[in-house]
């Protein structure tokens, strides 16, 4: 196992109920299905480890709602990972929905080696939570964070949604203050996006949402307030106390390798991208890891790097591809400097918070012209 360690993503497809804005693959799931899923995942992780002969230094249990799988099943999966993938000094994250975990959940996870949690706060305003279809209260979030901290967790992230129904600058400031008061180390702050196939999409004409300008103001407010609260932005939607950036998610943005297991999980291995179809029944019968094609091209790498606050760096690009990034990138990027969207010099192109708001447009123009 001499090559660079990879990341592992384990997709847990179970949820108690689907949030109206969520388009991730998830189902309610019976207890016997959860057992069958766990055993199939163990077989898959063993087979993949044997085939790839790689160590892993990050593990991320996503979903769905991994906490509804139960702490013992998660611990069993993690034990299978450790036996086959090493995990020396690994960052191991589990997503948790406040109010949807059994007694002793955090203690069991901590003993199993989990050292990072990602909790779905979304808002610290009860009415916003209701409109988001969330099933927890603000008090339950506070209690979950407290219990996790008492169990020994000192690396906790909270999810926060921006530009949701009835959100104001005042309610957003209260939500950010709530995150800071909880003493967490990381905040993921996402602008709401209405996706096809969701309840929100079907109701989109009846929903009263902030317009484009209001959404932009809420995003910029979140960037300022989170920074003042000690959470430094390092990616479009991610903020951390220095030293607590998500090592696993950085693998995605740095175009590093990872293996994903579970229905709808994606992988990037040896320059190729793969995925398992989002179908639990098919996954339990015969898991099929389908190749999507090549990945990790210079253009894709540049696109991913521009999501990071550090931006596209000449030194890293040259080290990876053996030549500088195209001069045309700099020429096109300079057009946006005076508008306050881009900062660049001969060694680096990076977006400002205002630039991140129109990053898709900027990336297409800078990279493709």
XYZ file of C-alpha atoms in Angstrom:
369
model
C 0.000 0.000 0.000
C 2.563 2.532 -1.093
C 0.297 4.976 -2.938
C -1.352 8.026 -1.352
C -4.256 7.084 0.971
C -7.749 7.592 -0.435
C -11.062 8.653 1.078
C -14.041 6.378 1.688
C -17.630 7.547 1.293
C -20.338 5.238 2.685
C -23.849 6.166 1.559
C -26.493 5.147 4.085
C -29.788 5.296 2.158
C -32.172 5.278 5.128
C -34.271 8.191 6.427
C -37.272 8.335 8.751
C -38.885 10.786 6.324
C -37.719 12.770 3.311
C -37.294 16.525 3.637
C -39.206 18.468 0.948
C -36.013 19.996 -0.519
C -33.894 16.810 -0.586
C -33.035 15.054 -3.850
C -30.513 12.558 -2.415
C -31.377 8.873 -2.715
C -33.075 7.699 0.487
C -35.865 5.379 1.655
C -37.497 4.640 5.024
C -36.117 1.106 5.279
C -37.101 -1.821 7.491
C -34.818 -3.260 10.166
C -34.107 -6.360 8.071
C -33.149 -4.129 5.127
C -30.740 -2.208 7.352
C -29.173 -5.497 8.448
C -28.900 -6.737 4.856
C -27.414 -3.402 3.750
C -24.807 -3.550 6.518
C -23.688 -7.051 5.589
C -23.569 -6.232 1.880
C -21.463 -3.147 2.618
C -19.002 -5.236 4.635
C -18.593 -7.648 1.716
C -18.192 -4.780 -0.710
C -15.600 -2.986 1.422
C -13.564 -6.178 1.740
C -13.707 -6.852 -2.011
C -12.796 -3.263 -2.897
C -9.891 -3.219 -0.438
C -8.565 -6.470 -1.895
C -8.879 -5.156 -5.443
C -7.479 -1.668 -4.880
C -4.879 -2.479 -2.188
C -5.064 1.042 -0.777
C -5.220 2.590 2.677
C -7.837 5.192 3.594
C -7.270 8.275 5.715
C -10.823 9.692 5.668
C -14.194 7.982 6.068
C -17.519 9.773 5.619
C -20.892 8.213 6.489
C -23.422 10.249 4.474
C -26.975 9.788 3.379
C -29.848 9.658 3.907
C -29.558 9.794 7.642
C -26.711 7.567 8.864
C -27.803 7.951 12.496
C -31.026 5.976 11.816
C -28.835 2.979 10.908
C -27.967 2.803 14.608
C -24.651 3.132 16.391
C -23.942 -0.616 16.522
C -24.300 -1.091 12.766
C -22.140 1.966 12.100
C -19.526 0.618 14.523
C -19.617 -2.739 12.735
C -19.098 -1.093 9.354
C -16.256 0.977 10.731
C -14.624 -2.146 12.158
C -14.802 -3.734 8.688
C -13.234 -0.608 7.194
C -10.433 -0.615 9.763
C -9.632 -4.277 9.118
C -9.322 -3.716 5.381
C -8.305 -0.087 4.846
C -5.925 0.753 7.683
C -7.303 4.134 8.869
C -4.088 5.321 10.497
C -4.751 8.872 11.746
C -7.989 8.992 9.783
C -10.745 11.604 9.965
C -14.004 9.650 10.436
C -17.265 11.569 10.024
C -20.879 10.525 10.627
C -23.887 12.636 9.650
C -26.505 12.913 12.406
C -30.039 14.295 12.502
C -30.765 15.854 15.920
C -33.527 13.960 17.704
C -33.088 10.836 15.558
C -30.568 8.751 17.481
C -30.832 6.211 20.290
C -29.540 6.664 23.874
C -25.779 6.128 24.097
C -25.386 6.802 20.374
C -22.505 9.246 20.674
C -20.634 7.195 23.266
C -20.794 4.100 21.042
C -19.570 6.021 18.005
C -16.713 7.589 19.935
C -15.567 4.199 21.232
C -15.731 2.862 17.677
C -13.284 5.542 16.527
C -15.589 8.162 14.973
C -13.972 11.569 15.583
C -16.105 14.023 13.604
C -19.863 14.668 13.421
C -21.957 16.610 10.919
C -25.371 17.620 12.269
C -28.337 18.941 10.320
C -29.307 22.179 12.046
C -30.458 24.051 8.888
C -31.887 26.955 10.930
C -32.141 28.164 14.519
C -35.603 29.624 13.784
C -38.486 27.309 14.633
C -40.761 28.618 11.845
C -38.032 28.236 9.239
C -37.471 24.680 10.478
C -41.183 23.927 10.108
C -41.234 25.265 6.544
C -38.144 23.173 5.753
C -39.979 20.061 6.935
C -37.422 19.375 9.650
C -38.535 17.151 12.524
C -36.235 18.478 15.245
C -36.425 21.511 17.497
C -33.717 24.026 18.314
C -33.497 22.578 21.826
C -32.880 19.109 20.358
C -29.949 20.447 18.325
C -28.469 22.102 21.396
C -28.930 18.891 23.375
C -27.392 16.721 20.630
C -24.307 18.933 20.444
C -23.988 18.890 24.230
C -24.297 15.089 24.400
C -21.727 14.677 21.624
C -19.300 16.981 23.398
C -19.795 15.103 26.658
C -18.997 11.872 24.781
C -15.648 13.365 23.752
C -16.337 14.874 20.323
C -14.409 18.080 19.693
C -14.895 18.275 15.915
C -18.551 18.999 15.133
C -20.079 20.636 12.070
C -23.553 22.147 11.736
C -25.424 22.505 8.440
C -27.105 25.847 7.807
C -29.414 26.687 4.885
C -29.589 30.135 3.296
C -32.398 31.875 1.387
C -35.138 29.655 2.785
C -38.771 30.666 3.212
C -39.274 33.621 5.583
C -35.559 33.943 6.338
C -34.417 37.458 7.161
C -31.020 38.930 7.879
C -31.997 38.972 11.566
C -33.047 35.312 11.666
C -29.866 34.315 9.816
C -27.737 36.249 12.301
C -29.476 34.405 15.128
C -28.775 31.059 13.464
C -25.091 31.889 13.098
C -24.923 33.094 16.701
C -26.518 29.777 17.711
C -23.725 27.859 15.923
C -21.076 29.908 17.695
C -22.780 29.555 21.080
C -22.876 25.764 20.689
C -19.083 25.723 20.490
C -18.865 23.781 17.213
C -15.826 23.892 14.944
C -17.349 23.904 11.452
C -20.383 25.265 9.590
C -21.579 24.217 6.143
C -23.801 27.014 4.827
C -25.708 26.250 1.621
C -28.001 28.386 -0.513
C -31.300 26.566 -0.983
C -31.629 25.102 -4.461
C -34.969 23.790 -5.729
C -34.255 20.423 -7.355
C -36.472 18.436 -9.708
C -38.091 15.410 -8.116
C -38.574 17.101 -4.732
C -41.721 18.257 -2.958
C -40.361 21.806 -3.094
C -40.125 21.553 -6.877
C -43.786 20.582 -7.122
C -44.747 23.492 -4.842
C -42.306 26.026 -6.285
C -44.989 28.334 -7.712
C -46.650 28.672 -4.300
C -43.495 29.258 -2.264
C -42.395 32.723 -1.212
C -38.604 32.708 -1.352
C -35.989 35.478 -1.296
C -35.292 36.777 -4.800
C -31.858 36.627 -6.405
C -30.644 39.910 -4.903
C -31.960 39.042 -1.440
C -30.358 35.593 -1.623
C -27.039 37.198 -2.568
C -27.259 39.557 0.404
C -28.004 36.650 2.758
C -24.990 34.731 1.449
C -22.651 37.699 1.850
C -24.081 38.353 5.317
C -23.397 34.722 6.265
C -19.795 35.043 5.034
C -19.243 38.173 7.153
C -21.002 36.918 10.272
C -19.370 33.503 10.237
C -15.954 35.103 9.803
C -16.604 37.383 12.774
C -17.707 34.356 14.805
C -14.361 32.643 14.140
C -15.373 30.410 11.223
C -13.052 31.162 8.315
C -14.338 30.433 4.825
C -12.273 27.887 2.905
C -14.760 26.830 0.209
C -17.891 28.265 -1.419
C -20.179 26.889 1.310
C -17.824 25.784 4.084
C -16.426 27.613 7.089
C -14.210 26.306 9.871
C -12.241 27.211 12.923
C -8.643 27.042 11.578
C -7.433 23.452 11.597
C -10.939 21.949 11.443
C -11.541 22.022 7.698
C -13.146 18.811 6.419
C -10.283 16.627 5.236
C -12.681 14.311 3.425
C -14.504 17.014 1.465
C -11.181 18.604 0.547
C -10.396 15.382 -1.320
C -13.314 16.117 -3.659
C -12.237 19.716 -4.301
C -8.575 18.776 -4.739
C -9.533 16.025 -7.223
C -7.996 13.371 -4.968
C -9.099 9.765 -5.038
C -11.992 8.281 -3.079
C -14.048 5.115 -3.136
C -17.798 5.343 -2.574
C -19.904 2.368 -1.457
C -23.677 2.134 -1.178
C -26.665 2.953 -3.416
C -25.962 6.215 -5.343
C -22.365 6.505 -4.019
C -19.717 7.842 -6.409
C -15.998 7.058 -6.708
C -12.916 8.532 -8.354
C -10.139 5.958 -8.734
C -7.162 5.796 -11.103
C -8.475 8.611 -13.289
C -11.954 7.111 -13.720
C -15.304 7.984 -12.139
C -17.808 5.340 -11.028
C -21.202 5.166 -9.331
C -23.606 2.668 -7.812
C -27.205 3.189 -9.013
C -29.617 4.586 -6.415
C -31.540 1.357 -5.917
C -31.292 -0.497 -2.594
C -33.003 -3.663 -3.846
C -30.579 -3.987 -6.767
C -27.653 -3.137 -4.470
C -28.585 -5.952 -2.087
C -28.938 -8.461 -4.922
C -25.876 -7.585 -7.006
C -23.974 -4.306 -6.539
C -22.925 -2.840 -9.901
C -20.276 -0.123 -9.903
C -20.808 1.628 -13.236
C -18.014 3.576 -14.936
C -18.986 7.125 -15.919
C -15.779 7.821 -17.812
C -12.538 9.658 -17.229
C -11.999 12.225 -14.476
C -9.302 14.494 -13.135
C -8.580 16.399 -16.348
C -6.752 19.750 -16.078
C -10.015 21.600 -16.745
C -11.932 19.611 -14.131
C -9.150 20.125 -11.600
C -9.168 23.886 -12.263
C -12.954 24.016 -11.880
C -12.824 22.217 -8.526
C -9.960 24.359 -7.245
C -11.888 27.528 -8.002
C -14.492 26.401 -5.444
C -11.824 26.859 -2.769
C -10.929 30.213 -1.232
C -7.290 29.469 -2.047
C -8.288 29.212 -5.687
C -6.314 27.816 -8.602
C -2.620 27.945 -7.729
C 0.103 27.864 -10.337
C 2.525 25.848 -8.197
C 0.022 23.082 -7.440
C -1.239 22.954 -11.025
C 2.282 22.665 -12.416
C 3.201 19.972 -9.896
C 0.157 17.945 -10.933
C 0.233 18.371 -14.709
C 3.858 19.284 -15.468
C 3.120 22.687 -17.001
C 1.618 26.043 -15.930
C -2.096 26.609 -16.274
C -2.950 28.336 -19.581
C -2.157 32.035 -19.809
C -5.678 32.524 -21.188
C -7.071 31.720 -17.725
C -5.292 34.761 -16.284
C -6.284 37.024 -19.161
C -9.960 36.138 -18.771
C -9.846 36.273 -14.972
C -8.407 39.813 -14.988
C -11.604 41.087 -16.618
C -13.427 40.523 -13.313
C -10.915 42.059 -10.916
C -12.279 45.619 -11.033
C -15.802 44.321 -10.339
C -14.580 42.745 -7.115
C -15.329 39.195 -8.237
C -11.815 37.834 -8.723
C -8.373 38.315 -7.197
C -5.468 37.149 -9.338
C -1.785 37.447 -10.094
C 0.731 35.307 -11.983
C 0.560 32.584 -9.329
C -3.108 32.381 -8.365
C -6.732 32.918 -9.449
C -9.332 33.015 -6.707
C -12.877 34.230 -6.262
C -14.123 36.701 -3.662
C -17.385 35.971 -1.787
C -19.164 38.092 -4.424
C -17.461 36.012 -7.092
C -18.658 32.778 -5.501
C -22.245 33.963 -6.026
C -21.707 33.811 -9.803
C -19.018 31.123 -9.766
C -20.657 28.954 -12.435
C -20.591 31.848 -14.907
C -17.050 32.843 -13.959
C -15.692 29.314 -14.179
C -17.237 28.750 -17.609
C -15.815 32.007 -18.953
C -12.347 31.739 -17.391
C -11.773 28.101 -18.318
C -13.661 27.847 -21.599
C -13.764 31.414 -22.897
